[in-house]
mmCIF file of C-alpha atoms in Angstrom:
data_model
loop_
_atom_site.group_PDB
_atom_site.id
_atom_site.type_symbol
_atom_site.label_atom_id
_atom_site.label_comp_id
_atom_site.label_asym_id
_atom_site.label_seq_id
_atom_site.Cartn_x
_atom_site.Cartn_y
_atom_site.Cartn_z
ATOM 1 C CA UNK A 1 -27.760 -29.706 -4.365
ATOM 2 C CA UNK A 2 -29.287 -25.973 -4.312
ATOM 3 C CA UNK A 3 -28.641 -25.588 -0.450
ATOM 4 C CA UNK A 4 -24.738 -26.053 -1.450
ATOM 5 C CA UNK A 5 -25.049 -23.576 -4.277
ATOM 6 C CA UNK A 6 -26.320 -20.594 -1.786
ATOM 7 C CA UNK A 7 -23.773 -22.073 1.144
ATOM 8 C CA UNK A 8 -20.819 -21.246 -1.744
ATOM 9 C CA UNK A 9 -22.273 -18.118 -2.843
ATOM 10 C CA UNK A 10 -22.917 -16.813 0.889
ATOM 11 C CA UNK A 11 -19.481 -17.868 1.384
ATOM 12 C CA UNK A 12 -17.798 -15.822 -1.766
ATOM 13 C CA UNK A 13 -19.783 -12.587 -1.128
ATOM 14 C CA UNK A 14 -18.628 -12.924 2.615
ATOM 15 C CA UNK A 15 -14.791 -13.415 1.563
ATOM 16 C CA UNK A 16 -14.920 -10.564 -0.924
ATOM 17 C CA UNK A 17 -16.554 -8.074 1.700
ATOM 18 C CA UNK A 18 -14.257 -9.145 3.962
ATOM 19 C CA UNK A 19 -11.243 -8.302 2.130
ATOM 20 C CA UNK A 20 -12.083 -5.037 0.982
ATOM 21 C CA UNK A 21 -9.711 -2.285 1.211
ATOM 22 C CA UNK A 22 -10.715 0.460 3.609
ATOM 23 C CA UNK A 23 -9.650 2.786 1.211
ATOM 24 C CA UNK A 24 -10.295 6.299 3.355
ATOM 25 C CA UNK A 25 -8.184 5.416 5.429
ATOM 26 C CA UNK A 26 -5.084 5.372 3.275
ATOM 27 C CA UNK A 27 -6.068 8.846 1.417
ATOM 28 C CA UNK A 28 -2.936 10.481 -0.296
ATOM 29 C CA UNK A 29 -4.887 13.641 -1.326
ATOM 30 C CA UNK A 30 -8.059 14.301 -2.740
ATOM 31 C CA UNK A 31 -9.211 11.275 -4.386
ATOM 32 C CA UNK A 32 -5.966 9.542 -4.473
ATOM 33 C CA UNK A 33 -5.001 6.552 -2.690
ATOM 34 C CA UNK A 34 -2.897 3.954 -1.903
ATOM 35 C CA UNK A 35 -4.747 0.876 -2.473
ATOM 36 C CA UNK A 36 -4.098 -3.024 -1.108
ATOM 37 C CA UNK A 37 -6.562 -5.939 -2.397
ATOM 38 C CA UNK A 38 -4.854 -9.026 -0.331
ATOM 39 C CA UNK A 39 -1.579 -7.797 0.911
ATOM 40 C CA UNK A 40 1.119 -4.721 1.440
ATOM 41 C CA UNK A 41 2.824 -6.265 -1.714
ATOM 42 C CA UNK A 42 0.177 -5.557 -3.751
ATOM 43 C CA UNK A 43 0.077 -2.117 -2.501
ATOM 44 C CA UNK A 44 -0.787 0.746 -6.123
ATOM 45 C CA UNK A 45 -2.472 4.265 -6.182
ATOM 46 C CA UNK A 46 -5.559 4.276 -6.842
ATOM 47 C CA UNK A 47 -8.043 7.202 -8.201
ATOM 48 C CA UNK A 48 -11.664 7.412 -6.599
ATOM 49 C CA UNK A 49 -13.950 7.076 -9.191
ATOM 50 C CA UNK A 50 -17.187 6.699 -7.450
ATOM 51 C CA UNK A 51 -18.395 7.664 -3.714
ATOM 52 C CA UNK A 52 -18.634 3.763 -2.974
ATOM 53 C CA UNK A 53 -14.591 3.698 -2.985
ATOM 54 C CA UNK A 54 -14.397 2.238 -6.414
ATOM 55 C CA UNK A 55 -10.708 2.797 -7.859
ATOM 56 C CA UNK A 56 -8.697 2.455 -10.116
ATOM 57 C CA UNK A 57 -5.209 1.976 -10.799
ATOM 58 C CA UNK A 58 -2.893 5.226 -11.810
ATOM 59 C CA UNK A 59 0.448 3.448 -10.490
ATOM 60 C CA UNK A 60 0.822 -0.133 -10.064
ATOM 61 C CA UNK A 61 2.545 -2.456 -7.333
ATOM 62 C CA UNK A 62 4.584 -2.163 -5.350
ATOM 63 C CA UNK A 63 4.219 1.094 -3.989
ATOM 64 C CA UNK A 64 6.122 1.749 -1.277
ATOM 65 C CA UNK A 65 6.567 5.587 -0.466
ATOM 66 C CA UNK A 66 4.675 8.605 -1.266
ATOM 67 C CA UNK A 67 4.691 11.973 -0.999
ATOM 68 C CA UNK A 68 3.081 15.216 -2.318
ATOM 69 C CA UNK A 69 2.693 18.668 -2.525
ATOM 70 C CA UNK A 70 -0.301 20.584 -3.981
ATOM 71 C CA UNK A 71 0.411 19.954 -7.466
ATOM 72 C CA UNK A 72 2.030 16.447 -7.725
ATOM 73 C CA UNK A 73 2.403 13.157 -6.211
ATOM 74 C CA UNK A 74 5.653 11.575 -5.732
ATOM 75 C CA UNK A 75 5.644 7.723 -5.660
ATOM 76 C CA UNK A 76 8.789 4.981 -5.038
ATOM 77 C CA UNK A 77 7.699 1.561 -6.527
ATOM 78 C CA UNK A 78 9.116 -1.717 -6.450
ATOM 79 C CA UNK A 79 8.007 -3.002 -9.716
ATOM 80 C CA UNK A 80 6.706 -6.931 -8.783
ATOM 81 C CA UNK A 81 7.879 -6.767 -5.550
ATOM 82 C CA UNK A 82 11.807 -6.822 -7.017
ATOM 83 C CA UNK A 83 13.329 -4.746 -4.169
ATOM 84 C CA UNK A 84 16.714 -4.309 -6.238
ATOM 85 C CA UNK A 85 14.609 -1.611 -8.373
ATOM 86 C CA UNK A 86 13.172 1.663 -7.051
ATOM 87 C CA UNK A 87 11.336 3.265 -9.356
ATOM 88 C CA UNK A 88 10.106 6.871 -9.468
ATOM 89 C CA UNK A 89 6.590 8.260 -10.529
ATOM 90 C CA UNK A 90 5.662 11.934 -10.620
ATOM 91 C CA UNK A 91 1.573 11.740 -10.841
ATOM 92 C CA UNK A 92 -0.659 15.074 -10.978
ATOM 93 C CA UNK A 93 -3.165 15.687 -9.080
ATOM 94 C CA UNK A 94 -6.760 16.343 -10.883
ATOM 95 C CA UNK A 95 -8.273 18.622 -8.559
ATOM 96 C CA UNK A 96 -11.868 18.026 -11.025
ATOM 97 C CA UNK A 97 -13.163 14.614 -11.388
ATOM 98 C CA UNK A 98 -11.043 13.175 -14.380
ATOM 99 C CA UNK A 99 -12.008 9.834 -16.495
ATOM 100 C CA UNK A 100 -8.146 9.460 -17.477
ATOM 101 C CA UNK A 101 -6.200 9.378 -13.999
ATOM 102 C CA UNK A 102 -3.198 8.072 -15.675
ATOM 103 C CA UNK A 103 -3.013 10.775 -18.070
ATOM 104 C CA UNK A 104 0.271 12.907 -17.800
ATOM 105 C CA UNK A 105 1.622 10.568 -15.115
ATOM 106 C CA UNK A 106 5.555 10.421 -15.614
ATOM 107 C CA UNK A 107 7.280 7.416 -15.030
ATOM 108 C CA UNK A 108 8.395 4.866 -14.332
ATOM 109 C CA UNK A 109 11.585 6.441 -14.224
ATOM 110 C CA UNK A 110 15.199 6.408 -12.416
ATOM 111 C CA UNK A 111 16.466 8.406 -9.625
ATOM 112 C CA UNK A 112 18.360 10.435 -12.147
ATOM 113 C CA UNK A 113 15.912 10.833 -14.432
ATOM 114 C CA UNK A 114 13.857 11.967 -11.474
ATOM 115 C CA UNK A 115 15.758 14.790 -9.747
ATOM 116 C CA UNK A 116 16.018 15.858 -13.902
ATOM 117 C CA UNK A 117 12.222 16.340 -13.895
ATOM 118 C CA UNK A 118 11.870 17.728 -10.435
ATOM 119 C CA UNK A 119 14.034 20.783 -11.555
ATOM 120 C CA UNK A 120 12.072 20.917 -15.142
ATOM 121 C CA UNK A 121 8.614 20.748 -13.083
ATOM 122 C CA UNK A 122 10.231 23.304 -10.315
ATOM 123 C CA UNK A 123 8.861 20.742 -8.082
ATOM 124 C CA UNK A 124 10.656 21.514 -4.465
ATOM 125 C CA UNK A 125 11.821 18.710 -1.960
ATOM 126 C CA UNK A 126 8.618 16.474 -1.237
ATOM 127 C CA UNK A 127 9.010 14.945 1.776
ATOM 128 C CA UNK A 128 8.017 11.019 1.696
ATOM 129 C CA UNK A 129 5.783 10.873 4.595
ATOM 130 C CA UNK A 130 3.432 7.486 3.626
ATOM 131 C CA UNK A 131 6.299 4.725 3.667
ATOM 132 C CA UNK A 132 5.549 1.014 3.680
ATOM 133 C CA UNK A 133 7.597 -1.347 5.235
#
């Protein structure tokens, strides 16, 4: 029984390591990353909380397009993979480490609300340079 238990634990550890997301290849800017645990349908925006690559969600799935300038990240989301709905998020970029990266996030908002907030915050046109198909 003990041998069986060790095999199960070993397989579980191997599985967890193989499903880890290499967040460094999905960096948006600074400590902000696109993170998908299993599939692209899980794509969220995470904030790196330590040097080991651990993140906390700033915006949940399903993120499908992202752009940024030096002050804000702009994200488009289909909530829970519902492609009939597109939400927008405006995420302030914290240059220094913060315990609350979700603080100040505007969204989910509609396209019209996004256009108004874009004007209000004086955000010039942002190119969505990372799009997940």
